[in-house]
mmCIF file of C-alpha atoms in Angstrom:
data_model
loop_
_atom_site.group_PDB
_atom_site.id
_atom_site.type_symbol
_atom_site.label_atom_id
_atom_site.label_comp_id
_atom_site.label_asym_id
_atom_site.label_seq_id
_atom_site.Cartn_x
_atom_site.Cartn_y
_atom_site.Cartn_z
ATOM 1 C CA UNK A 228 -3.984 -15.247 17.975
ATOM 2 C CA UNK A 229 -4.545 -17.648 15.118
ATOM 3 C CA UNK A 230 -4.697 -16.883 11.403
ATOM 4 C CA UNK A 231 -8.154 -18.457 11.314
ATOM 5 C CA UNK A 232 -9.391 -15.838 13.798
ATOM 6 C CA UNK A 233 -9.242 -13.341 10.937
ATOM 7 C CA UNK A 234 -11.230 -15.385 8.432
ATOM 8 C CA UNK A 235 -14.556 -14.218 7.033
ATOM 9 C CA UNK A 236 -16.637 -15.341 4.068
ATOM 10 C CA UNK A 237 -15.826 -12.964 1.220
ATOM 11 C CA UNK A 238 -18.478 -12.834 -1.538
ATOM 12 C CA UNK A 239 -16.563 -12.674 -4.808
ATOM 13 C CA UNK A 240 -19.041 -10.226 -6.318
ATOM 14 C CA UNK A 241 -18.034 -7.601 -3.730
ATOM 15 C CA UNK A 242 -14.440 -7.469 -5.005
ATOM 16 C CA UNK A 243 -14.292 -4.116 -6.812
ATOM 17 C CA UNK A 244 -13.045 -4.551 -10.370
ATOM 18 C CA UNK A 245 -13.092 -0.895 -11.420
ATOM 19 C CA UNK A 246 -12.635 2.363 -9.523
ATOM 20 C CA UNK A 247 -15.535 4.649 -8.607
ATOM 21 C CA UNK A 248 -15.780 7.972 -10.418
ATOM 22 C CA UNK A 249 -15.217 10.573 -9.100
ATOM 23 C CA UNK A 250 -12.650 9.179 -6.680
ATOM 24 C CA UNK A 251 -14.228 10.682 -3.561
ATOM 25 C CA UNK A 252 -17.706 9.266 -4.287
ATOM 26 C CA UNK A 253 -16.794 5.856 -2.903
ATOM 27 C CA UNK A 254 -18.631 4.860 0.253
ATOM 28 C CA UNK A 255 -17.155 5.533 3.693
ATOM 29 C CA UNK A 256 -17.807 3.570 6.838
ATOM 30 C CA UNK A 257 -16.948 5.469 10.013
ATOM 31 C CA UNK A 258 -16.021 3.178 12.887
ATOM 32 C CA UNK A 259 -15.785 4.583 16.400
ATOM 33 C CA UNK A 260 -13.213 2.336 18.104
ATOM 34 C CA UNK A 261 -14.421 3.396 21.562
ATOM 35 C CA UNK A 262 -17.974 2.124 21.054
ATOM 36 C CA UNK A 263 -17.842 -0.033 17.917
ATOM 37 C CA UNK A 264 -20.615 2.077 16.380
ATOM 38 C CA UNK A 265 -20.598 2.519 12.607
ATOM 39 C CA UNK A 266 -21.985 5.184 10.302
ATOM 40 C CA UNK A 267 -22.445 4.982 6.537
ATOM 41 C CA UNK A 268 -21.377 8.003 4.505
ATOM 42 C CA UNK A 269 -19.467 8.895 1.336
ATOM 43 C CA UNK A 270 -15.742 9.552 1.257
ATOM 44 C CA UNK A 271 -16.189 13.280 0.572
ATOM 45 C CA UNK A 272 -17.903 13.454 4.006
ATOM 46 C CA UNK A 273 -14.624 12.621 5.724
ATOM 47 C CA UNK A 274 -14.076 16.331 6.309
ATOM 48 C CA UNK A 275 -16.915 16.212 8.873
ATOM 49 C CA UNK A 276 -14.903 13.888 11.127
ATOM 50 C CA UNK A 277 -11.652 15.881 11.084
ATOM 51 C CA UNK A 278 -10.931 18.923 13.217
ATOM 52 C CA UNK A 279 -8.732 21.969 12.572
ATOM 53 C CA UNK A 280 -5.254 21.070 13.794
ATOM 54 C CA UNK A 281 -5.574 17.370 12.989
ATOM 55 C CA UNK A 282 -2.908 15.898 10.706
ATOM 56 C CA UNK A 283 -3.340 13.457 7.832
ATOM 57 C CA UNK A 284 -0.225 11.485 6.844
ATOM 58 C CA UNK A 285 -0.181 10.345 3.209
ATOM 59 C CA UNK A 286 2.222 8.057 1.351
ATOM 60 C CA UNK A 287 3.482 9.787 -1.809
ATOM 61 C CA UNK A 288 5.121 6.680 -3.297
ATOM 62 C CA UNK A 289 4.199 6.105 -6.934
ATOM 63 C CA UNK A 290 3.517 2.713 -8.498
ATOM 64 C CA UNK A 291 5.941 1.864 -11.272
ATOM 65 C CA UNK A 292 4.839 -0.004 -14.428
ATOM 66 C CA UNK A 293 6.677 -2.947 -12.954
ATOM 67 C CA UNK A 294 5.462 -5.793 -15.171
ATOM 68 C CA UNK A 295 7.650 -6.200 -18.261
ATOM 69 C CA UNK A 296 7.635 -8.812 -21.010
ATOM 70 C CA UNK A 297 10.679 -9.838 -22.994
ATOM 71 C CA UNK A 298 12.748 -12.717 -24.312
ATOM 72 C CA UNK A 299 15.761 -14.711 -23.253
ATOM 73 C CA UNK A 300 18.760 -13.685 -25.318
ATOM 74 C CA UNK A 301 19.882 -16.264 -27.913
ATOM 75 C CA UNK A 302 16.913 -18.655 -27.386
ATOM 76 C CA UNK A 303 14.169 -15.983 -27.596
ATOM 77 C CA UNK A 304 12.076 -17.840 -25.015
ATOM 78 C CA UNK A 305 9.338 -15.621 -23.590
ATOM 79 C CA UNK A 306 9.951 -14.144 -20.128
ATOM 80 C CA UNK A 307 7.977 -12.003 -17.696
ATOM 81 C CA UNK A 308 9.554 -9.919 -14.919
ATOM 82 C CA UNK A 309 7.753 -8.191 -12.064
ATOM 83 C CA UNK A 310 10.068 -5.644 -10.444
ATOM 84 C CA UNK A 311 9.649 -5.776 -6.677
ATOM 85 C CA UNK A 312 12.423 -3.869 -4.954
ATOM 86 C CA UNK A 313 15.390 -1.749 -6.018
ATOM 87 C CA UNK A 314 18.282 -3.079 -3.948
ATOM 88 C CA UNK A 315 20.987 -0.869 -5.478
ATOM 89 C CA UNK A 316 20.981 1.634 -8.328
ATOM 90 C CA UNK A 317 20.635 -0.985 -11.070
ATOM 91 C CA UNK A 318 20.105 -4.176 -9.051
ATOM 92 C CA UNK A 319 16.499 -5.246 -8.523
ATOM 93 C CA UNK A 320 14.695 -8.107 -6.864
ATOM 94 C CA UNK A 321 12.211 -9.443 -9.408
ATOM 95 C CA UNK A 322 9.590 -12.151 -9.660
ATOM 96 C CA UNK A 323 10.164 -14.202 -12.806
ATOM 97 C CA UNK A 324 7.970 -16.389 -14.987
ATOM 98 C CA UNK A 325 8.912 -19.024 -16.057
ATOM 99 C CA UNK A 326 11.566 -19.539 -13.416
ATOM 100 C CA UNK A 327 13.362 -22.358 -15.251
ATOM 101 C CA UNK A 328 14.613 -19.866 -17.866
ATOM 102 C CA UNK A 329 16.068 -17.502 -15.254
ATOM 103 C CA UNK A 330 19.116 -19.310 -13.948
ATOM 104 C CA UNK A 331 22.142 -17.386 -12.669
ATOM 105 C CA UNK A 332 23.944 -15.823 -15.638
ATOM 106 C CA UNK A 333 20.920 -15.882 -17.956
ATOM 107 C CA UNK A 334 20.366 -12.683 -19.934
ATOM 108 C CA UNK A 335 17.113 -11.169 -21.140
ATOM 109 C CA UNK A 336 16.021 -8.356 -23.441
ATOM 110 C CA UNK A 337 12.940 -6.170 -23.010
ATOM 111 C CA UNK A 338 11.333 -3.493 -25.171
ATOM 112 C CA UNK A 339 13.217 -4.599 -28.280
ATOM 113 C CA UNK A 340 16.548 -3.904 -26.619
ATOM 114 C CA UNK A 341 15.681 -0.798 -24.584
ATOM 115 C CA UNK A 342 16.397 -2.799 -21.439
ATOM 116 C CA UNK A 343 18.677 -5.769 -20.787
ATOM 117 C CA UNK A 344 18.927 -7.822 -17.608
ATOM 118 C CA UNK A 345 21.274 -10.459 -16.218
ATOM 119 C CA UNK A 346 20.361 -12.800 -13.356
ATOM 120 C CA UNK A 347 22.825 -12.461 -10.476
ATOM 121 C CA UNK A 348 21.329 -14.620 -7.747
ATOM 122 C CA UNK A 349 18.334 -16.739 -6.730
ATOM 123 C CA UNK A 350 16.867 -15.411 -3.458
ATOM 124 C CA UNK A 351 14.176 -16.339 -0.923
ATOM 125 C CA UNK A 352 10.878 -17.429 -2.399
ATOM 126 C CA UNK A 353 12.360 -18.119 -5.824
ATOM 127 C CA UNK A 354 12.761 -14.451 -6.755
ATOM 128 C CA UNK A 355 15.890 -13.274 -8.583
ATOM 129 C CA UNK A 356 18.357 -10.455 -8.108
ATOM 130 C CA UNK A 357 19.052 -9.036 -11.560
ATOM 131 C CA UNK A 358 21.307 -6.334 -12.933
ATOM 132 C CA UNK A 359 19.541 -3.922 -15.305
ATOM 133 C CA UNK A 360 21.343 -2.353 -18.280
ATOM 134 C CA UNK A 361 19.968 0.601 -20.267
ATOM 135 C CA UNK A 362 20.848 3.972 -21.763
ATOM 136 C CA UNK A 363 20.256 7.061 -19.639
ATOM 137 C CA UNK A 364 20.340 8.024 -15.976
ATOM 138 C CA UNK A 365 17.209 6.255 -14.761
ATOM 139 C CA UNK A 366 15.269 3.094 -15.501
ATOM 140 C CA UNK A 367 11.911 4.730 -14.806
ATOM 141 C CA UNK A 368 11.396 6.484 -18.186
ATOM 142 C CA UNK A 369 12.061 3.134 -19.868
ATOM 143 C CA UNK A 370 9.553 1.352 -17.638
ATOM 144 C CA UNK A 371 6.986 4.013 -18.552
ATOM 145 C CA UNK A 372 7.528 3.044 -22.204
ATOM 146 C CA UNK A 373 7.583 -0.742 -21.960
ATOM 147 C CA UNK A 374 5.978 -1.692 -18.636
ATOM 148 C CA UNK A 375 2.413 -2.297 -17.519
ATOM 149 C CA UNK A 376 0.725 -1.652 -14.183
ATOM 150 C CA UNK A 377 0.966 -4.655 -11.816
ATOM 151 C CA UNK A 378 -2.692 -4.848 -10.762
ATOM 152 C CA UNK A 379 -3.509 -7.369 -8.003
ATOM 153 C CA UNK A 380 -4.568 -10.807 -9.298
ATOM 154 C CA UNK A 381 -8.118 -10.398 -7.968
ATOM 155 C CA UNK A 382 -8.666 -7.504 -10.421
ATOM 156 C CA UNK A 383 -9.428 -9.099 -13.767
ATOM 157 C CA UNK A 384 -11.042 -6.127 -15.525
ATOM 158 C CA UNK A 385 -8.874 -3.969 -17.780
ATOM 159 C CA UNK A 386 -7.857 -0.607 -16.311
ATOM 160 C CA UNK A 387 -8.617 2.057 -18.910
ATOM 161 C CA UNK A 388 -6.759 4.883 -17.166
ATOM 162 C CA UNK A 389 -3.462 3.823 -15.571
ATOM 163 C CA UNK A 390 -3.496 6.918 -13.346
ATOM 164 C CA UNK A 391 -6.492 5.507 -11.472
ATOM 165 C CA UNK A 392 -4.088 3.093 -9.792
ATOM 166 C CA UNK A 393 -2.077 6.090 -8.560
ATOM 167 C CA UNK A 394 -2.973 8.570 -5.838
ATOM 168 C CA UNK A 395 -3.373 12.175 -6.991
ATOM 169 C CA UNK A 396 -0.383 13.085 -4.802
ATOM 170 C CA UNK A 397 1.968 10.285 -5.937
ATOM 171 C CA UNK A 398 5.487 11.574 -6.670
ATOM 172 C CA UNK A 399 8.376 9.207 -5.975
ATOM 173 C CA UNK A 400 8.388 6.036 -8.138
ATOM 174 C CA UNK A 401 9.199 2.788 -6.368
ATOM 175 C CA UNK A 402 6.078 0.831 -5.366
ATOM 176 C CA UNK A 403 4.963 -2.512 -6.783
ATOM 177 C CA UNK A 404 1.400 -1.877 -5.577
ATOM 178 C CA UNK A 405 -0.631 1.227 -4.787
ATOM 179 C CA UNK A 406 -1.177 2.581 -1.264
ATOM 180 C CA UNK A 407 -4.869 2.147 -1.988
ATOM 181 C CA UNK A 408 -6.441 4.050 0.928
ATOM 182 C CA UNK A 409 -5.237 7.227 -0.769
ATOM 183 C CA UNK A 410 -6.997 6.480 -4.049
ATOM 184 C CA UNK A 411 -10.184 8.096 -2.684
ATOM 185 C CA UNK A 412 -8.733 11.590 -2.439
ATOM 186 C CA UNK A 413 -9.204 14.259 -5.104
ATOM 187 C CA UNK A 414 -7.189 17.471 -5.250
ATOM 188 C CA UNK A 415 -10.386 19.389 -4.554
ATOM 189 C CA UNK A 416 -11.077 17.408 -1.374
ATOM 190 C CA UNK A 417 -7.482 17.879 -0.203
ATOM 191 C CA UNK A 418 -7.822 21.640 -0.745
ATOM 192 C CA UNK A 419 -11.045 21.695 1.278
ATOM 193 C CA UNK A 420 -9.311 19.844 4.109
ATOM 194 C CA UNK A 421 -6.422 22.306 4.127
ATOM 195 C CA UNK A 422 -8.839 25.241 4.077
ATOM 196 C CA UNK A 423 -10.474 23.822 7.217
ATOM 197 C CA UNK A 424 -7.075 23.836 8.944
ATOM 198 C CA UNK A 425 -6.227 20.158 8.612
ATOM 199 C CA UNK A 426 -2.565 19.418 7.933
ATOM 200 C CA UNK A 427 -1.641 17.054 5.111
ATOM 201 C CA UNK A 428 1.948 15.787 5.369
ATOM 202 C CA UNK A 429 3.978 13.226 3.435
ATOM 203 C CA UNK A 430 5.922 10.056 4.068
ATOM 204 C CA UNK A 431 7.261 7.569 1.554
ATOM 205 C CA UNK A 432 6.953 3.820 1.860
ATOM 206 C CA UNK A 433 7.627 1.908 -1.330
ATOM 207 C CA UNK A 434 5.067 -0.882 -1.230
ATOM 208 C CA UNK A 435 6.418 -4.338 -2.006
ATOM 209 C CA UNK A 436 4.299 -7.362 -2.786
ATOM 210 C CA UNK A 437 5.492 -8.845 0.494
ATOM 211 C CA UNK A 438 2.905 -6.662 2.210
ATOM 212 C CA UNK A 439 0.229 -8.793 0.569
ATOM 213 C CA UNK A 440 1.999 -12.133 0.971
ATOM 214 C CA UNK A 441 -0.441 -14.658 2.456
ATOM 215 C CA UNK A 442 0.015 -15.650 6.063
ATOM 216 C CA UNK A 443 0.792 -19.367 5.774
ATOM 217 C CA UNK A 444 1.322 -20.178 9.461
ATOM 218 C CA UNK A 445 -1.608 -20.648 11.837
ATOM 219 C CA UNK A 446 0.238 -18.961 14.718
ATOM 220 C CA UNK A 447 0.467 -15.386 13.454
ATOM 221 C CA UNK A 448 3.504 -14.533 15.591
ATOM 222 C CA UNK A 449 5.501 -16.915 13.382
ATOM 223 C CA UNK A 450 4.791 -14.888 10.229
ATOM 224 C CA UNK A 451 7.662 -12.748 8.925
ATOM 225 C CA UNK A 452 7.043 -9.603 6.872
ATOM 226 C CA UNK A 453 9.208 -8.683 3.888
ATOM 227 C CA UNK A 454 11.244 -5.508 4.227
ATOM 228 C CA UNK A 455 10.137 -2.240 2.582
ATOM 229 C CA UNK A 456 11.978 1.072 2.273
ATOM 230 C CA UNK A 457 10.590 4.240 3.878
ATOM 231 C CA UNK A 458 11.495 7.881 4.351
ATOM 232 C CA UNK A 459 9.993 10.258 6.917
ATOM 233 C CA UNK A 460 10.920 13.894 6.129
ATOM 234 C CA UNK A 461 11.985 16.431 8.744
ATOM 235 C CA UNK A 462 9.030 18.705 7.941
ATOM 236 C CA UNK A 463 6.575 15.851 8.480
ATOM 237 C CA UNK A 464 8.156 14.987 11.821
ATOM 238 C CA UNK A 465 7.837 18.590 12.969
ATOM 239 C CA UNK A 466 4.147 18.822 12.079
ATOM 240 C CA UNK A 467 3.345 15.475 13.732
ATOM 241 C CA UNK A 468 5.150 16.441 16.927
ATOM 242 C CA UNK A 469 3.401 19.816 17.025
ATOM 243 C CA UNK A 470 0.060 18.088 16.450
ATOM 244 C CA UNK A 471 0.616 15.740 19.381
ATOM 245 C CA UNK A 472 1.770 18.587 21.651
ATOM 246 C CA UNK A 473 -1.451 20.505 20.924
ATOM 247 C CA UNK A 474 -3.577 17.490 21.716
ATOM 248 C CA UNK A 475 -4.812 17.128 18.138
ATOM 249 C CA UNK A 476 -4.968 13.835 16.265
ATOM 250 C CA UNK A 477 -2.645 12.105 13.801
ATOM 251 C CA UNK A 478 -4.471 10.003 11.204
ATOM 252 C CA UNK A 479 -2.624 7.712 8.812
ATOM 253 C CA UNK A 480 -3.937 7.403 5.275
ATOM 254 C CA UNK A 481 -3.489 3.681 4.800
ATOM 255 C CA UNK A 482 -1.545 0.880 6.415
ATOM 256 C CA UNK A 483 1.671 1.985 4.666
ATOM 257 C CA UNK A 484 1.666 5.417 6.324
ATOM 258 C CA UNK A 485 0.783 3.709 9.594
ATOM 259 C CA UNK A 486 3.683 1.279 9.323
ATOM 260 C CA UNK A 487 6.105 4.090 8.491
ATOM 261 C CA UNK A 488 5.150 6.185 11.530
ATOM 262 C CA UNK A 489 5.101 3.268 13.920
ATOM 263 C CA UNK A 490 8.394 1.916 12.556
ATOM 264 C CA UNK A 491 10.174 5.211 13.181
ATOM 265 C CA UNK A 492 8.662 5.609 16.659
ATOM 266 C CA UNK A 493 9.606 2.037 17.576
ATOM 267 C CA UNK A 494 13.132 2.381 16.208
ATOM 268 C CA UNK A 495 13.970 5.849 17.562
ATOM 269 C CA UNK A 496 11.593 6.274 20.491
ATOM 270 C CA UNK A 497 10.250 9.429 18.858
ATOM 271 C CA UNK A 498 9.169 10.869 15.525
ATOM 272 C CA UNK A 499 11.994 12.545 13.646
ATOM 273 C CA UNK A 500 13.476 12.437 10.155
ATOM 274 C CA UNK A 501 14.512 8.915 9.238
ATOM 275 C CA UNK A 502 15.373 6.855 6.179
ATOM 276 C CA UNK A 503 15.459 3.088 6.436
ATOM 277 C CA UNK A 504 13.818 -0.282 5.930
ATOM 278 C CA UNK A 505 11.013 -1.815 7.924
ATOM 279 C CA UNK A 506 9.521 -5.258 8.334
ATOM 280 C CA UNK A 507 7.232 -4.254 11.206
ATOM 281 C CA UNK A 508 4.265 -6.587 11.701
ATOM 282 C CA UNK A 509 1.386 -4.981 13.607
ATOM 283 C CA UNK A 510 -1.306 -7.266 15.023
ATOM 284 C CA UNK A 511 -3.641 -7.167 18.067
ATOM 285 C CA UNK A 512 -1.772 -6.375 21.241
ATOM 286 C CA UNK A 513 0.577 -3.903 19.540
ATOM 287 C CA UNK A 514 0.897 -0.640 21.559
ATOM 288 C CA UNK A 515 0.492 2.250 19.093
ATOM 289 C CA UNK A 516 2.953 5.055 19.699
ATOM 290 C CA UNK A 517 1.804 7.729 17.223
ATOM 291 C CA UNK A 518 -1.531 7.042 15.584
ATOM 292 C CA UNK A 519 -4.921 8.234 16.748
ATOM 293 C CA UNK A 520 -6.817 6.998 13.697
ATOM 294 C CA UNK A 521 -6.552 5.621 10.199
ATOM 295 C CA UNK A 522 -8.218 5.683 6.794
ATOM 296 C CA UNK A 523 -8.143 2.258 5.200
ATOM 297 C CA UNK A 524 -9.863 0.036 2.655
ATOM 298 C CA UNK A 525 -11.532 -3.330 3.290
ATOM 299 C CA UNK A 526 -8.899 -6.057 3.205
ATOM 300 C CA UNK A 527 -8.543 -9.741 2.393
ATOM 301 C CA UNK A 528 -9.461 -12.378 4.988
ATOM 302 C CA UNK A 529 -6.523 -13.616 7.082
ATOM 303 C CA UNK A 530 -4.217 -10.882 5.716
ATOM 304 C CA UNK A 531 -1.637 -8.906 7.671
ATOM 305 C CA UNK A 532 -3.615 -5.804 6.692
ATOM 306 C CA UNK A 533 -6.804 -6.795 8.508
ATOM 307 C CA UNK A 534 -4.646 -7.823 11.480
ATOM 308 C CA UNK A 535 -3.164 -4.320 11.580
ATOM 309 C CA UNK A 536 -6.590 -2.658 11.499
ATOM 310 C CA UNK A 537 -7.793 -4.992 14.267
ATOM 311 C CA UNK A 538 -4.817 -3.897 16.358
ATOM 312 C CA UNK A 539 -5.900 -0.250 16.057
ATOM 313 C CA UNK A 540 -9.686 -0.527 16.315
ATOM 314 C CA UNK A 541 -10.158 -3.723 18.315
ATOM 315 C CA UNK A 542 -10.665 -7.238 17.003
ATOM 316 C CA UNK A 543 -14.383 -7.481 17.785
ATOM 317 C CA UNK A 544 -15.074 -4.020 16.352
ATOM 318 C CA UNK A 545 -13.390 -4.779 13.030
ATOM 319 C CA UNK A 546 -14.849 -8.243 12.547
ATOM 320 C CA UNK A 547 -18.319 -6.840 13.266
ATOM 321 C CA UNK A 548 -17.696 -3.888 10.918
ATOM 322 C CA UNK A 549 -16.683 -6.295 8.141
ATOM 323 C CA UNK A 550 -19.853 -8.318 8.742
ATOM 324 C CA UNK A 551 -21.875 -5.116 8.351
ATOM 325 C CA UNK A 552 -19.890 -4.100 5.261
ATOM 326 C CA UNK A 553 -20.771 -7.386 3.583
ATOM 327 C CA UNK A 554 -24.434 -7.064 4.553
ATOM 328 C CA UNK A 555 -24.494 -3.475 3.213
ATOM 329 C CA UNK A 556 -22.726 -4.523 -0.020
ATOM 330 C CA UNK A 557 -19.613 -2.405 0.408
ATOM 331 C CA UNK A 558 -16.958 -2.820 -2.292
ATOM 332 C CA UNK A 559 -13.779 -4.591 -1.140
ATOM 333 C CA UNK A 560 -10.019 -4.451 -1.763
ATOM 334 C CA UNK A 561 -7.926 -2.064 -3.881
ATOM 335 C CA UNK A 562 -10.674 -0.273 -5.857
ATOM 336 C CA UNK A 563 -13.229 -0.714 -3.079
ATOM 337 C CA UNK A 564 -14.762 1.521 -0.438
ATOM 338 C CA UNK A 565 -13.110 3.075 2.605
ATOM 339 C CA UNK A 566 -13.241 2.896 6.375
ATOM 340 C CA UNK A 567 -12.339 5.663 8.811
ATOM 341 C CA UNK A 568 -11.231 4.430 12.224
ATOM 342 C CA UNK A 569 -11.395 7.482 14.489
#
């Protein structure tokens, strides 16, 4: 298929700039992939579509305040880093601005000396590998002090509460962007789901900005995804396998949970505990090995994310659902409304 097959006219005014309050009062479109039929509800109604014994798989990765501002040592020229991926304990891949100041060997200071960094290497796409230097056992408390949340560029409104770009179940820091399908859940809704007998289990996939990198080639099979780190716990594997044996359904909360499950099943031929990196690219024609459904947001035209959803629900179904979403004035992208494919 071609990149242009996934284009649609996106009215700018439908790009959600602020999150809905409460979280679970966003709108929900239910799409039946067997018939293409859609229903319009609210997210808190999702419990009506799930049965006792079904399993929801959530991504508990937490967004780090990955955007930091500092100066080049000696010259004091202004510098901005966006931390993308922790390669080793203190070695990170970062996006830099301006790049001309970040040559190999250049040193920078952030937070009035709380954090220092030295450029080790220039890597693909103009990013840098840098070595971070700081006091203490972990960089994350320092980032909480000096960093800011790396909101997507299409969100121009100020975010008053930084926690609204985190899921209520976020735990392990490491993502450069939120797994946004999970932003709709409240603790109260999760408790109601568990009380109904629906399992809620965890995976980790630390979201890198490569997930949102534009597809620049017209032939989508020539696009290469950036690698992201995941972990699927033993307990999660057990629940998923029991769910499938019973004939119940496994529903991924978001494309990140989907990519984790399908990566493990593709790599190992089954679902079991695994820790690794994935660059899986799911597009129409992909044979799903684990998933029966997915909760997702409404994605950018021609993105790998809409391609993934088309693979699960059917190309015609999704493109028609997006047409309806625009007509019905659904909110799009990270702070937007949700879709349940089931």
